[in-house]
Amino acid sequence: MHSKQLYQEVILDHNKKPRNWGRLEAPSHQAEGLNPLCGDHIWLTVNVTDSRVDDIAVEGESCAICKASASMMTTNVKGKSVDEAEQLVNEFRGMATGSLEESQPNNLGRLKVFEGVKDLPSRVKCAILPWHTLHAALHAESSVSTEGANDPVPGS
Ligand code: ZN
Protein backbone atom coordinates (compact mmCIF):
# COMPACT_ATOMS: atom_id res chain seq x y z
CA MET A 1 0.00 0.00 0.00
CA HIS A 2 1.18 3.50 -0.75
CA SER A 3 2.65 5.09 2.35
CA LYS A 4 0.46 8.19 2.16
CA GLN A 5 -2.67 6.07 1.89
CA LEU A 6 -1.52 3.91 4.79
CA TYR A 7 -0.83 7.04 6.83
CA GLN A 8 -4.35 8.35 6.25
CA GLU A 9 -5.93 4.99 7.08
CA VAL A 10 -3.95 4.66 10.30
CA ILE A 11 -4.84 8.21 11.39
CA LEU A 12 -8.53 7.62 10.64
CA ASP A 13 -8.61 4.24 12.36
CA HIS A 14 -6.95 5.47 15.56
CA ASN A 15 -9.20 8.54 15.68
CA LYS A 16 -12.30 6.43 15.36
CA LYS A 17 -11.10 3.86 17.86
CA PRO A 18 -8.33 5.34 20.02
CA ARG A 19 -6.61 2.56 21.96
CA ASN A 20 -6.13 2.77 25.74
CA TRP A 21 -8.23 5.92 25.84
CA GLY A 22 -9.07 7.25 29.32
CA ARG A 23 -7.37 7.64 32.66
CA LEU A 24 -5.93 5.05 35.04
CA GLU A 25 -7.35 5.23 38.57
CA ALA A 26 -4.12 5.01 40.55
CA PRO A 27 -1.24 5.67 38.17
CA SER A 28 2.35 5.46 39.37
CA HIS A 29 3.32 8.12 36.82
CA GLN A 30 1.40 10.85 35.04
CA ALA A 31 1.93 13.97 33.00
CA GLU A 32 0.01 16.59 31.13
CA GLY A 33 1.10 17.59 27.65
CA LEU A 34 0.39 20.87 25.92
CA ASN A 35 1.02 22.02 22.39
CA PRO A 36 -0.22 25.63 22.37
CA LEU A 37 0.51 26.08 18.68
CA CYS A 38 -2.21 23.61 17.71
CA GLY A 39 -4.27 23.47 20.91
CA ASP A 40 -3.41 19.85 21.67
CA HIS A 41 -3.92 19.08 25.36
CA ILE A 42 -3.50 15.53 26.59
CA TRP A 43 -3.33 13.76 29.92
CA LEU A 44 -1.24 10.63 30.25
CA THR A 45 -1.41 8.11 33.09
CA VAL A 46 1.02 5.20 33.41
CA ASN A 47 1.46 2.30 35.77
CA VAL A 48 5.05 1.12 36.04
CA THR A 49 5.68 -2.19 37.79
CA ASP A 50 9.18 -3.68 38.07
CA SER A 51 10.52 -1.10 35.58
CA ARG A 52 7.94 -2.17 33.03
CA VAL A 53 5.04 -0.20 31.53
CA ASP A 54 2.28 -2.34 32.97
CA ASP A 55 -0.62 -0.14 31.92
CA ILE A 56 -1.05 3.16 30.15
CA ALA A 57 -3.96 5.41 29.23
CA VAL A 58 -4.30 8.74 27.49
CA GLU A 59 -7.11 11.21 27.00
CA GLY A 60 -7.58 14.81 26.06
CA GLU A 61 -8.49 17.21 23.31
CA SER A 62 -6.28 17.13 20.30
CA CYS A 63 -6.04 17.14 16.54
CA ALA A 64 -6.19 13.90 14.57
CA ILE A 65 -2.43 13.51 14.22
CA CYS A 66 -1.80 13.95 17.93
CA LYS A 67 -4.63 11.58 18.83
CA ALA A 68 -3.45 8.86 16.44
CA SER A 69 0.13 9.25 17.62
CA ALA A 70 -1.01 8.99 21.26
CA SER A 71 -3.12 5.93 20.54
CA MET A 72 -0.30 4.17 18.71
CA MET A 73 2.19 5.15 21.38
CA THR A 74 0.15 3.39 24.07
CA THR A 75 -0.06 0.15 22.10
CA ASN A 76 3.64 0.29 21.31
CA VAL A 77 4.97 0.87 24.83
CA LYS A 78 2.48 -1.18 26.84
CA GLY A 79 4.31 -4.22 28.21
CA LYS A 80 7.73 -2.83 27.35
CA SER A 81 10.44 -2.00 29.86
CA VAL A 82 10.89 1.67 30.76
CA ASP A 83 14.26 1.59 28.97
CA GLU A 84 12.70 0.20 25.80
CA ALA A 85 9.93 2.81 25.99
CA GLU A 86 12.51 5.59 26.36
CA GLN A 87 14.44 4.24 23.38
CA LEU A 88 11.25 4.32 21.32
CA VAL A 89 10.62 7.93 22.43
CA ASN A 90 14.07 8.85 21.10
CA GLU A 91 13.56 6.98 17.84
CA PHE A 92 10.14 8.53 17.25
CA ARG A 93 11.47 12.01 18.01
CA GLY A 94 14.37 11.39 15.63
CA MET A 95 12.05 10.20 12.89
CA ALA A 96 9.61 13.11 13.28
CA THR A 97 12.38 15.71 13.26
CA GLY A 98 14.29 14.06 10.43
CA SER A 99 17.40 13.29 12.48
CA LEU A 100 16.93 9.52 12.63
CA GLU A 101 19.84 7.63 11.09
CA GLU A 102 18.25 5.57 8.33
CA SER A 103 21.08 3.07 8.37
CA GLN A 104 20.64 2.33 12.07
CA PRO A 105 18.18 -0.42 13.05
CA ASN A 106 15.17 0.85 15.02
CA ASN A 107 12.02 -0.52 16.60
CA LEU A 108 9.54 1.88 15.06
CA GLY A 109 7.71 -0.69 12.91
CA ARG A 110 4.26 0.62 12.01
CA LEU A 111 5.05 3.94 13.69
CA LYS A 112 6.96 4.65 10.48
CA VAL A 113 3.64 5.87 9.01
CA PHE A 114 4.38 9.14 10.84
CA GLU A 115 7.65 9.60 8.98
CA GLY A 116 6.06 12.15 6.61
CA VAL A 117 5.47 14.72 9.38
CA LYS A 118 9.15 15.69 9.21
CA ASP A 119 8.24 17.57 6.03
CA LEU A 120 5.28 19.28 7.74
CA PRO A 121 6.81 21.56 10.40
CA SER A 122 3.44 22.59 11.85
CA ARG A 123 2.53 18.91 12.48
CA VAL A 124 5.79 17.72 13.99
CA LYS A 125 4.86 18.91 17.48
CA CYS A 126 1.41 17.32 17.21
CA ALA A 127 2.94 13.93 16.45
CA ILE A 128 5.69 14.24 19.07
CA LEU A 129 3.55 15.58 21.95
CA PRO A 130 2.37 12.16 23.27
CA TRP A 131 5.95 10.83 23.24
CA HIS A 132 7.26 13.97 24.89
CA THR A 133 4.56 13.60 27.55
CA LEU A 134 5.47 9.94 28.12
CA HIS A 135 9.09 10.94 28.64
CA ALA A 136 7.98 13.58 31.17
CA ALA A 137 5.72 11.11 33.00
CA LEU A 138 8.50 8.51 33.28
CA HIS A 139 10.81 11.23 34.61
CA ALA A 140 8.22 12.40 37.15
CA GLU A 141 7.74 15.80 35.53
CA SER A 142 4.10 16.70 35.97
CA SER A 143 3.60 18.76 32.85
CA VAL A 144 5.29 19.59 29.60
CA SER A 145 4.75 22.07 26.88
CA THR A 146 6.12 21.93 23.38
CA GLU A 147 7.08 25.58 23.90
CA GLY A 148 9.92 27.01 25.98
CA ALA A 149 12.76 25.09 27.57
CA ASN A 150 11.20 21.71 26.85
CA ASP A 151 10.70 22.37 23.17
CA PRO A 152 11.31 19.02 21.43
CA VAL A 153 12.04 20.85 18.18
CA PRO A 154 14.34 23.72 19.18
CA GLY A 155 14.40 26.56 16.72
CA SER A 156 11.10 25.66 15.10
ZN1 ZN B 1 -2.16 19.08 16.82
PDB file of C-alpha atoms and ligand atoms in Angstrom, residues 35 37-41 61-67 122-123 125-127 129, ligand 1:
ATOM      1  CA  ASN A  35       1.019  22.019  22.392  1.00  0.00           C
ATOM      2  CA  LEU A  37       0.508  26.080  18.678  1.00  0.00           C
ATOM      3  CA  CYS A  38      -2.208  23.608  17.708  1.00  0.00           C
ATOM      4  CA  GLY A  39      -4.268  23.472  20.905  1.00  0.00           C
ATOM      5  CA  ASP A  40      -3.409  19.851  21.670  1.00  0.00           C
ATOM      6  CA  HIS A  41      -3.917  19.082  25.356  1.00  0.00           C
ATOM      7  CA  GLU A  61      -8.493  17.214  23.309  1.00  0.00           C
ATOM      8  CA  SER A  62      -6.276  17.135  20.296  1.00  0.00           C
ATOM      9  CA  CYS A  63      -6.041  17.142  16.538  1.00  0.00           C
ATOM     10  CA  ALA A  64      -6.190  13.902  14.571  1.00  0.00           C
ATOM     11  CA  ILE A  65      -2.430  13.507  14.221  1.00  0.00           C
ATOM     12  CA  CYS A  66      -1.801  13.948  17.932  1.00  0.00           C
ATOM     13  CA  LYS A  67      -4.631  11.576  18.828  1.00  0.00           C
ATOM     14  CA  SER A 122       3.442  22.594  11.852  1.00  0.00           C
ATOM     15  CA  ARG A 123       2.525  18.907  12.481  1.00  0.00           C
ATOM     16  CA  LYS A 125       4.863  18.912  17.477  1.00  0.00           C
ATOM     17  CA  CYS A 126       1.407  17.315  17.207  1.00  0.00           C
ATOM     18  CA  ALA A 127       2.945  13.926  16.452  1.00  0.00           C
ATOM     19  CA  LEU A 129       3.546  15.576  21.948  1.00  0.00           C
TER      20      LEU A 129
HETATM   21 ZN    ZN B   1      -2.156  19.078  16.820  1.00  0.00          ZN
END
